[in-house]
Tab-separated table of C-alpha atoms in Angstrom:
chain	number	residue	atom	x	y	z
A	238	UNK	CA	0.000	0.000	0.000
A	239	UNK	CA	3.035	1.750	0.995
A	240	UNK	CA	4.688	2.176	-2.985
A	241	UNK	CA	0.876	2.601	-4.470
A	242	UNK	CA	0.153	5.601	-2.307
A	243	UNK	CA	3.581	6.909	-3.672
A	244	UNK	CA	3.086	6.472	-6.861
A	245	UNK	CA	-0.109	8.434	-6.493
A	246	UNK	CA	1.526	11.027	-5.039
A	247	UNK	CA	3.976	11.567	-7.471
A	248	UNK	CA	1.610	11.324	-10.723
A	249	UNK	CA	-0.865	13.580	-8.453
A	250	UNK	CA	1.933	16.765	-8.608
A	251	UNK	CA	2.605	16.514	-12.134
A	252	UNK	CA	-0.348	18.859	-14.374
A	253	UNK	CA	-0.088	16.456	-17.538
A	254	UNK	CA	-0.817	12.652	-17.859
A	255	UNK	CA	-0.609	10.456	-20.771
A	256	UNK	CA	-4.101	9.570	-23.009
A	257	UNK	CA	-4.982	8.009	-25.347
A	258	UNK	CA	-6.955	10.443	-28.200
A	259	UNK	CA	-8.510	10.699	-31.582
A	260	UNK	CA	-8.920	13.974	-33.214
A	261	UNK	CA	-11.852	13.020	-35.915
A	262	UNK	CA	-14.753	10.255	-36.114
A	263	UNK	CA	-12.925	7.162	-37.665
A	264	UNK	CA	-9.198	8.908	-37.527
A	265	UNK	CA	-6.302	7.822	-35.920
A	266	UNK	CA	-6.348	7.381	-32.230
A	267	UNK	CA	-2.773	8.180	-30.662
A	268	UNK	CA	-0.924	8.371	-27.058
A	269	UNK	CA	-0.616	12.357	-26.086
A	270	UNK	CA	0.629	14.467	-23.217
A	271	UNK	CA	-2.869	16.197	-21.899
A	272	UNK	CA	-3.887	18.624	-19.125
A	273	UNK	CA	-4.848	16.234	-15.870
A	274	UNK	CA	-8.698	16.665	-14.989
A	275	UNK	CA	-9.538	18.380	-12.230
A	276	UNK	CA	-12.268	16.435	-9.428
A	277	UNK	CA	-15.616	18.168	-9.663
A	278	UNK	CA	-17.808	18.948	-7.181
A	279	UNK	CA	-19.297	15.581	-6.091
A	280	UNK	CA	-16.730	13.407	-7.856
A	281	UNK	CA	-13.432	12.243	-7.886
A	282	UNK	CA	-10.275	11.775	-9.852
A	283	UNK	CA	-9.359	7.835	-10.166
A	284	UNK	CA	-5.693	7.114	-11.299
A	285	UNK	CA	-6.326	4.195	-13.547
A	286	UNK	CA	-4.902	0.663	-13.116
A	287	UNK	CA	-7.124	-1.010	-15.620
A	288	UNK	CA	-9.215	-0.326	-18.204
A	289	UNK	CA	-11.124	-2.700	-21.187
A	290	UNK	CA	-11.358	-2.439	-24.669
A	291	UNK	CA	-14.650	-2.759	-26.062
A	292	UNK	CA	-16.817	-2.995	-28.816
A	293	UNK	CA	-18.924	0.500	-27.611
A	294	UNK	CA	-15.308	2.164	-27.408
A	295	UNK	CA	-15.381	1.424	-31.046
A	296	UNK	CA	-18.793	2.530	-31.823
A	297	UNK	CA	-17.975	5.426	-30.132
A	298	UNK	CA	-14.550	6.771	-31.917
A	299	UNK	CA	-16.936	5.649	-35.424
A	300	UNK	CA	-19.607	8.243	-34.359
A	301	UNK	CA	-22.036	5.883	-34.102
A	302	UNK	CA	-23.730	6.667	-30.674
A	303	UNK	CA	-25.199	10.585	-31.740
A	304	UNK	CA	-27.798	10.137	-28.998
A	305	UNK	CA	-25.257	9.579	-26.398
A	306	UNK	CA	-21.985	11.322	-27.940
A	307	UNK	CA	-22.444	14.795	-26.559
A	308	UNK	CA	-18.421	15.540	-26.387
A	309	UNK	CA	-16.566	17.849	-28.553
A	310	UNK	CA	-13.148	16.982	-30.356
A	311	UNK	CA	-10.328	16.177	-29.627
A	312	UNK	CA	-12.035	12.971	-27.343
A	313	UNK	CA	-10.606	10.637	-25.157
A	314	UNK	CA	-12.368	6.922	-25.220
A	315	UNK	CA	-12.729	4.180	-22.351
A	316	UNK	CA	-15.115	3.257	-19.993
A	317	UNK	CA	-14.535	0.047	-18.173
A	318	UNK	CA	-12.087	1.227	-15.319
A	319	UNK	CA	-10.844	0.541	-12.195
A	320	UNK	CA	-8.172	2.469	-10.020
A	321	UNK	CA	-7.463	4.345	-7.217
A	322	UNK	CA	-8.833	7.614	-5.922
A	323	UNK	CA	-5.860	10.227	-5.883
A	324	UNK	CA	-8.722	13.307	-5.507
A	325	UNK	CA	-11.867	14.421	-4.051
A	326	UNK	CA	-13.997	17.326	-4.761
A	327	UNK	CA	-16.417	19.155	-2.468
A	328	UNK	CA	-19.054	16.753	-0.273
A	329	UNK	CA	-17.138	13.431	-1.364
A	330	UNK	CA	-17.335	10.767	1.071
A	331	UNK	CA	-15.040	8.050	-0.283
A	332	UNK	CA	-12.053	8.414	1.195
A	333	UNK	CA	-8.088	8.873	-0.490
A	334	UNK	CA	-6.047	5.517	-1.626
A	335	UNK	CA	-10.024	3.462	-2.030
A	336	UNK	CA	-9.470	1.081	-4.806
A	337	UNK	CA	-13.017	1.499	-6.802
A	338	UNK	CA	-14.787	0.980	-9.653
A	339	UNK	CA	-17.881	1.904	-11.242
A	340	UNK	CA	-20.761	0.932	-13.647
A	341	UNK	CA	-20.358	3.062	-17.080
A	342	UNK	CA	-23.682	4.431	-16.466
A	343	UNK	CA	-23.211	7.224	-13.793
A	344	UNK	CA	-27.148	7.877	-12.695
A	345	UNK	CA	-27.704	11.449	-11.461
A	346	UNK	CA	-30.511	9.716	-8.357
A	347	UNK	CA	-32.702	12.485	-9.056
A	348	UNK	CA	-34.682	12.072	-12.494
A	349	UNK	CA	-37.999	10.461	-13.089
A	350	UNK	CA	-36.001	7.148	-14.028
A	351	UNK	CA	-33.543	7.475	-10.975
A	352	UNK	CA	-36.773	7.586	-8.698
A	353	UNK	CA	-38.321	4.759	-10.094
A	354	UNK	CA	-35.554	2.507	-9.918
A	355	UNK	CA	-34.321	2.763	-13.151
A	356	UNK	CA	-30.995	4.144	-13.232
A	357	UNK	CA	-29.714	2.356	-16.170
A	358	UNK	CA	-31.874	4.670	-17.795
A	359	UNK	CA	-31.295	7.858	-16.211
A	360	UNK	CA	-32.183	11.291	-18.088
A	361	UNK	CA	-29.512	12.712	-17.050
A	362	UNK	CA	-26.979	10.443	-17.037
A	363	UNK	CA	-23.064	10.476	-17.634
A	364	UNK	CA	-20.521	7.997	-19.160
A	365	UNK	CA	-16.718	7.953	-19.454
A	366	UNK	CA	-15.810	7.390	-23.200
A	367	UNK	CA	-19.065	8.574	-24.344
A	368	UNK	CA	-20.608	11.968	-22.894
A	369	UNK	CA	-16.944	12.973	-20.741
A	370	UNK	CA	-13.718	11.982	-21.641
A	371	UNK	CA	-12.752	8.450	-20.626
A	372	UNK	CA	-10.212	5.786	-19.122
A	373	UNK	CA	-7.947	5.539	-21.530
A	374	UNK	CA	-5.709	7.577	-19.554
A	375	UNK	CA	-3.517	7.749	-16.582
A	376	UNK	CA	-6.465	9.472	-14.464
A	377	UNK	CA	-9.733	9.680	-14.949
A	378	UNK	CA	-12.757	12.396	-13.452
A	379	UNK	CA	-15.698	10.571	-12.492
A	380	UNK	CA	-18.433	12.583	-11.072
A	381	UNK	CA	-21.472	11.722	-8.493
A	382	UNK	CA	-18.728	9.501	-6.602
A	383	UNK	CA	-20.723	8.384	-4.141
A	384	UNK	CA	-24.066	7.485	-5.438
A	385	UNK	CA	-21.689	5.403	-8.239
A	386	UNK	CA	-18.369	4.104	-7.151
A	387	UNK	CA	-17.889	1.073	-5.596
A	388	UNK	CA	-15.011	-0.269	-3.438
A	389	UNK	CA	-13.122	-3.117	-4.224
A	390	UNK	CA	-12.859	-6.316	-1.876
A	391	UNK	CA	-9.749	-7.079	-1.374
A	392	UNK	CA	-9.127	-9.627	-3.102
A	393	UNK	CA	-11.137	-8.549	-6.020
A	394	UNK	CA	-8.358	-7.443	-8.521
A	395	UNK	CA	-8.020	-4.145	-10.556
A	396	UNK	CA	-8.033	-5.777	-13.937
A	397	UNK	CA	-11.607	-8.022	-12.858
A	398	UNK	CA	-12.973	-5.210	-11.588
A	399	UNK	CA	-12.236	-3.246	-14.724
A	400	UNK	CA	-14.101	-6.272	-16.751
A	401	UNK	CA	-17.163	-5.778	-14.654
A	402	UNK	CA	-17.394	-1.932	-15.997
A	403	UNK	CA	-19.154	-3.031	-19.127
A	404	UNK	CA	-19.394	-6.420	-20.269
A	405	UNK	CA	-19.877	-8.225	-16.996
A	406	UNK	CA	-21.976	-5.837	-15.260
A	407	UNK	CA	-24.167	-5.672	-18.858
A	408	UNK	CA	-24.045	-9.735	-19.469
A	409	UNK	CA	-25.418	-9.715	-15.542
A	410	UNK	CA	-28.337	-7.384	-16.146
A	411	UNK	CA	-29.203	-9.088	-19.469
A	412	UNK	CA	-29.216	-12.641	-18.068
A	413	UNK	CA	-30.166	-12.388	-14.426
A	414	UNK	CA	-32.466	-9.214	-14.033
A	415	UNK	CA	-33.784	-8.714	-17.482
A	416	UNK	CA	-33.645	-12.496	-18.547
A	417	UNK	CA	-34.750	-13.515	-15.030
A	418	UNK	CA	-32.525	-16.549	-15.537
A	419	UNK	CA	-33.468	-19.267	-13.197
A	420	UNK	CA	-30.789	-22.575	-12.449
A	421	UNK	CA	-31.908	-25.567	-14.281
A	422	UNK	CA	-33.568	-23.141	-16.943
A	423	UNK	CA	-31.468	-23.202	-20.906
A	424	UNK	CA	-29.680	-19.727	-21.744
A	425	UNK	CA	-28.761	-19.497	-25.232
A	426	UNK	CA	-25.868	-16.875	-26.005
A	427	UNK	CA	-25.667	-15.212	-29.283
A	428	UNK	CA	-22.644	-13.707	-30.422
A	429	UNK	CA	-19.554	-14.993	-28.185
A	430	UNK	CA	-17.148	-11.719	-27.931
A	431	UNK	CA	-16.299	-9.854	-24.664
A	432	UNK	CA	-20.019	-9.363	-23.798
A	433	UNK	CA	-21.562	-12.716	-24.869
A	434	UNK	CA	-19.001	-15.003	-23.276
A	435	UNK	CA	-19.345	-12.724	-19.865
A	436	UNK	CA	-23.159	-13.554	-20.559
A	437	UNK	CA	-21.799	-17.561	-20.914
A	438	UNK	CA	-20.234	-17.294	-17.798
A	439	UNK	CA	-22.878	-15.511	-15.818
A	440	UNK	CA	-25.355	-18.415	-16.986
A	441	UNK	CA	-22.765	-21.079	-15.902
A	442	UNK	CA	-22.702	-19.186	-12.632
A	443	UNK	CA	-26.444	-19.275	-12.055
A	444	UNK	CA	-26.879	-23.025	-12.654
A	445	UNK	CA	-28.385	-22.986	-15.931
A	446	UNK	CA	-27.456	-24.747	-19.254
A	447	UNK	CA	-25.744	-22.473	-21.569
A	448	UNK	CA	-25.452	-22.952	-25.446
A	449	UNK	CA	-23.489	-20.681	-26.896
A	450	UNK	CA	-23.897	-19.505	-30.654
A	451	UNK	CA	-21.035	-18.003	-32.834
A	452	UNK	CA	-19.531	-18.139	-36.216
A	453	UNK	CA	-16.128	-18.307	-34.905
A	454	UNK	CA	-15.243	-21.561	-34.278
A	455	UNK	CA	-12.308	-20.172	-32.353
A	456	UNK	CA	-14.822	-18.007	-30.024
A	457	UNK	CA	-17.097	-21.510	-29.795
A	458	UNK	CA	-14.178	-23.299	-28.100
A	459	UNK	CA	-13.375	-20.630	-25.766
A	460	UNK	CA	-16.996	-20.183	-24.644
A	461	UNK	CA	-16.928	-24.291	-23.673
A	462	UNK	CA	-13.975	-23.646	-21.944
A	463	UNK	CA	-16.012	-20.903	-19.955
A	464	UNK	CA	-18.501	-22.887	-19.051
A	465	UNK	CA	-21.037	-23.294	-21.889
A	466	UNK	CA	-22.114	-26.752	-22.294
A	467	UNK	CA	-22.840	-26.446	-25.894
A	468	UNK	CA	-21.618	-24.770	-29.031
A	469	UNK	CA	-23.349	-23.700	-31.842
A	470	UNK	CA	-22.292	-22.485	-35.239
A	471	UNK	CA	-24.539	-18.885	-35.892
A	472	UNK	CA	-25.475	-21.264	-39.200
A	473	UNK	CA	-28.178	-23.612	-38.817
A	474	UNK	CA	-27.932	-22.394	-35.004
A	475	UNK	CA	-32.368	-22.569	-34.356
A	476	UNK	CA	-31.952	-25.761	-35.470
A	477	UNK	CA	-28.995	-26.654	-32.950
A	478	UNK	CA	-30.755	-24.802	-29.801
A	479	UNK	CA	-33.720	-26.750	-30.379
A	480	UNK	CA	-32.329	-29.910	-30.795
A	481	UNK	CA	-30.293	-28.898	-28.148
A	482	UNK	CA	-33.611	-28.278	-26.030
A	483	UNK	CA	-36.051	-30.225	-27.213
A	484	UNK	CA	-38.544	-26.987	-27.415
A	485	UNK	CA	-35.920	-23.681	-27.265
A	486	UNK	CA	-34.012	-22.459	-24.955
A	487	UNK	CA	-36.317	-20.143	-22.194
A	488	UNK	CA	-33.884	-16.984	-22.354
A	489	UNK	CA	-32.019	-15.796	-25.101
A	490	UNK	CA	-29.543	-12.650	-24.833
A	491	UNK	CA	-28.240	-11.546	-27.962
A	492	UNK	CA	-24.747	-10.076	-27.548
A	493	UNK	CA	-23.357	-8.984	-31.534
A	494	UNK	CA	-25.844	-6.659	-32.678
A	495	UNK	CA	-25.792	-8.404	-35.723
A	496	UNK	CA	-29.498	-8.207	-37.278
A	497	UNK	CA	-29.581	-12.154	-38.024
A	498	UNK	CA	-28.493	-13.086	-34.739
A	499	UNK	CA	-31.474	-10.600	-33.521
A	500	UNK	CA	-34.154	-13.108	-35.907
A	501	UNK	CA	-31.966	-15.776	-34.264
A	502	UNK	CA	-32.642	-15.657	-31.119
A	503	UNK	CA	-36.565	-14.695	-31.538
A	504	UNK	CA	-37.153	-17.959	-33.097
A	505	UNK	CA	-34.628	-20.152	-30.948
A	506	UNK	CA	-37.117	-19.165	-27.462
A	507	UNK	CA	-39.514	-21.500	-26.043
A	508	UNK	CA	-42.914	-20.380	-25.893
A	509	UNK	CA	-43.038	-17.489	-23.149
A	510	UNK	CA	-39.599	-17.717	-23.357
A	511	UNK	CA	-37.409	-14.298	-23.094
A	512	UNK	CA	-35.314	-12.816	-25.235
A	513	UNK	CA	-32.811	-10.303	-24.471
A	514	UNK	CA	-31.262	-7.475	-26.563
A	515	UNK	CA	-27.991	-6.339	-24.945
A	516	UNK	CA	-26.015	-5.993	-28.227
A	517	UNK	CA	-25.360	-2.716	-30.093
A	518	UNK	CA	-26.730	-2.739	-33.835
A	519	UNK	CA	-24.253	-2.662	-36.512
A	520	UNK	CA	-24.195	-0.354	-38.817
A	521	UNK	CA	-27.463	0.344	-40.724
A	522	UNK	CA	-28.582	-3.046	-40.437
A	523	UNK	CA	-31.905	-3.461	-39.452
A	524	UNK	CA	-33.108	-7.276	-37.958
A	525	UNK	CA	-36.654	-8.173	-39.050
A	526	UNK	CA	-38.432	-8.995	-35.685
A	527	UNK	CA	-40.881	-11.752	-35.536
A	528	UNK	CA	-44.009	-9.783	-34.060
A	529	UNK	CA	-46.222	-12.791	-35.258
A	530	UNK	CA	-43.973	-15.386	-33.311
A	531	UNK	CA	-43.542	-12.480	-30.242
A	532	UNK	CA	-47.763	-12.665	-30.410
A	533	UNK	CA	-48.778	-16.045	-30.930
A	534	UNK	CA	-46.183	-17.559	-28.435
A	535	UNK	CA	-46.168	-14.705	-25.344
A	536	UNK	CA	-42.591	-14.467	-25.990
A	537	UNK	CA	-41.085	-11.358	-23.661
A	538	UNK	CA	-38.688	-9.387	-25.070
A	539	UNK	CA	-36.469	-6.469	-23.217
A	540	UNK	CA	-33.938	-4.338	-24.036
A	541	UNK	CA	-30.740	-4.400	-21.400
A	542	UNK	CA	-28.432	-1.443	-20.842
A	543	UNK	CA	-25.240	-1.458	-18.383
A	544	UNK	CA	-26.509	-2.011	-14.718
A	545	UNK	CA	-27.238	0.047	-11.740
A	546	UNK	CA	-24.089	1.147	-9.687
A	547	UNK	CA	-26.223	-0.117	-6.174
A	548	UNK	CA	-26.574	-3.496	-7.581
A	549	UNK	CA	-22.899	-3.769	-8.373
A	550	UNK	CA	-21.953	-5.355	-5.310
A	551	UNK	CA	-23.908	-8.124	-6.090
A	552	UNK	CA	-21.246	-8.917	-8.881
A	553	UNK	CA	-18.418	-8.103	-6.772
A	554	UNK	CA	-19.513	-10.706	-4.574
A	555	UNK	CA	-19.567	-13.194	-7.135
A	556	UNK	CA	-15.900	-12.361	-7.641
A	557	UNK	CA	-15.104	-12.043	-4.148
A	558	UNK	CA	-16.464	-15.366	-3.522
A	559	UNK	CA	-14.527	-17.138	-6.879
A	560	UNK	CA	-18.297	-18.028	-8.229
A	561	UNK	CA	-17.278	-15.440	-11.664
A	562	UNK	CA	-13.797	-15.236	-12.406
A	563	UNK	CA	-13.781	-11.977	-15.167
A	564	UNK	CA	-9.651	-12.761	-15.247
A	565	UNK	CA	-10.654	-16.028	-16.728
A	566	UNK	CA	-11.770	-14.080	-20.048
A	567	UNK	CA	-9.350	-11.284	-20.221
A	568	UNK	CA	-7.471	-12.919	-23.716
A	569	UNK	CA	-4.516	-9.324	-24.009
A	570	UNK	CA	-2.840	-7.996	-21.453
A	571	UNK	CA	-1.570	-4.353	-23.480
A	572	UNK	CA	-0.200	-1.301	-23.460
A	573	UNK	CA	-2.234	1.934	-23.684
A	574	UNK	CA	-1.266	2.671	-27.540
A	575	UNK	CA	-1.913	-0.848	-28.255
A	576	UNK	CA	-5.356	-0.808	-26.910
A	577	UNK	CA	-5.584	2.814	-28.775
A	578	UNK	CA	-4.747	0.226	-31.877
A	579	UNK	CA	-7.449	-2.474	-30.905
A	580	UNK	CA	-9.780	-0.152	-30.995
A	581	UNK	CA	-8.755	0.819	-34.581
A	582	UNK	CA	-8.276	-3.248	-35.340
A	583	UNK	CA	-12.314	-3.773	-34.565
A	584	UNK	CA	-12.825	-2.210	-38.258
A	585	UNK	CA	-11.659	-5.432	-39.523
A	586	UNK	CA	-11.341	-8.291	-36.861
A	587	UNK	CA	-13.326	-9.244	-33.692
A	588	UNK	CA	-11.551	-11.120	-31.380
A	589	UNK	CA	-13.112	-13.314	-29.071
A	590	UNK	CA	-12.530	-12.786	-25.223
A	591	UNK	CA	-11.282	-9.151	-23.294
A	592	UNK	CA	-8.217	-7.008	-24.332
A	593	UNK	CA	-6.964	-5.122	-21.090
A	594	UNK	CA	-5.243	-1.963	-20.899
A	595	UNK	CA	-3.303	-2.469	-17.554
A	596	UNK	CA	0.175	-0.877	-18.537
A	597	UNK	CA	-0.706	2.923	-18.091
């Protein structure tokens, strides 16, 4: 604790930190010297130990999200962090040297959605990477500190703590609250990146049977090695879940985006089974929904956005107590320019598993 509370101190005095940042939509996102935010009222400044690489970072630096992107340019991008908080602004509870981390939905607790319980869908919400600059940076200004940041049990790491920012913390809304997954009960997993084989693992955890569908073959192995206890390839993959089930699987989460995986997973639920939409679309594609099928067999369909920062310690304790193990999925340990270049890669490749930036 000793050397971390130095180090602190010594990046704390300097006025500059190293970031990762991308001057246009699409353009080239490169490591620069930048001023070193300041902790707002309410919030805090985290220096970061970890932060992920993931597929809304990318949609992000495309200019895909206009209804969330309210930023100007130059941006930084990141929002799956963890670290250690180095400053405090005015009213802050949380105390110096807590090692935290937060959901990348930061709910203001005073909207219409905030008092009904909905804070994934706060009105006014904030998110690193997306409406304030992110964690792909030494240090980080998160505000509303303590209605969103969590601390870390000890023996929760930085780097699974930084997974649960997005994907986990997503996959666990999608499959257990949204989803309502029960043990016993068939999950069926579509699209097997980052956020589909956190949603493979989360099933696994709960006690249900998990078929995964992909049309990586490469991303299939690795979500049996997670705990899936079947793999499917994306073609012909109704026909596998139901053969699979014997009458579909009764909660399907759809983690790509991808429009046919969208049709997919309609027509691989039981009858009033659920189906989950957690992925981001792609592009302009545009999935055809079943509303016949959704009618004549009471399926349930929700949408599933990030999760509230009060239930993450409900995840944390399935860390804590080695039920979820988010290092078990983390694929790249990399530098900050090289996870400046993943992001960049994701126009061409998808790789299955999490890339982590832990080398700030």
């Amino acid at each position: 604790m000793a050397l971390r509370m130095v180090r602190s101190a010594t990046h704390h005095a300097s006025k500059t930190m190293r970031a990762g940042v991308y001057h246009e939509f699409g353009g080239p996102i490169a490591v620069e010297d930048v001023p070193r935010p300041i902790a707002p009222p309410g919030g805090v400044v985290l220096e970061v130990r970890a932060t992920g690489v993931c597929r809304s970072d990318w949609h992000g630096w495309k200019g895909h999200d206009g209804d969330v992107i309210a930023h100007g340019l130059p941006f930084t991008p990141g929002h799956e962090v963890s670290g250690v908080i180095v400053e405090r602004g005015a009213g802050v509870e949380l105390p110096i040297g807590a090692r935290c981390a937060a959901p990348f939905i930061l709910s203001c607790g005073c909207c219409r959605e905030c008092d009904r319980g909905r804070a994934t869908i706060c009105e006014r919400q904030q998110q690193p990477g997306f409406t304030q600059p992110g964690s792909f940076a030494q240090y980080v200004a998160l505000p509303r500190a303590d209605r969103n940041l969590r601390v870390l049990p000890d023996n929760v790491s930085f780097e699974s703590a930084a997974a649960l920012g997005c994907r986990f913390t997503t996959a666990f809304r999608a499959v257990v609250q949204q989803g309502r997954l029960q043990a016993g009960e068939t999950l069926a997993v579509f699209g097997c990146g980052g956020l589909g084989l956190s949603a493979v693992m989360i099933g696994a955890a709960t006690g249900a049977r998990v078929v995964a569908v992909d049309p990586s073959r490469a991303a299939r192995e690795r979500a049996l090695e997670l705990g899936a206890s079947l793999a499917v390839d994306s073609d012909g993959c109704r026909e596998g879940v139901w053969a699979a089930t014997g009458f579909g699987a009764d909660v399907c989460v759809e983690c790509s985006g991808a429009a046919r995986a969208v049709e997919d997973a309609c027509y691989s639920a039981r009858r009033g089974g659920r189906v989950v939409q957690a992925g981001l679309p792609l592009g302009e594609e545009r999935p055809e929904v079943p509303m016949a099928r959704v009618a004549g067999w009471e399926l349930e369909i929700f949408g599933s956005h990030g999760l509230a920062s009060h239930d993450l310690p409900a995840i944390l304790d399935l860390v804590a107590t080695g039920r979820l193990q988010p290092d078990a999925s983390i694929e790249r340990r990399v530098t900050l320019q090289e996870g400046c270049d993943a992001i960049v890669a994701m126009d061409s490749e998808s790789k299955p598993g999490i890339t982590m930036i832990d080398k700030l």
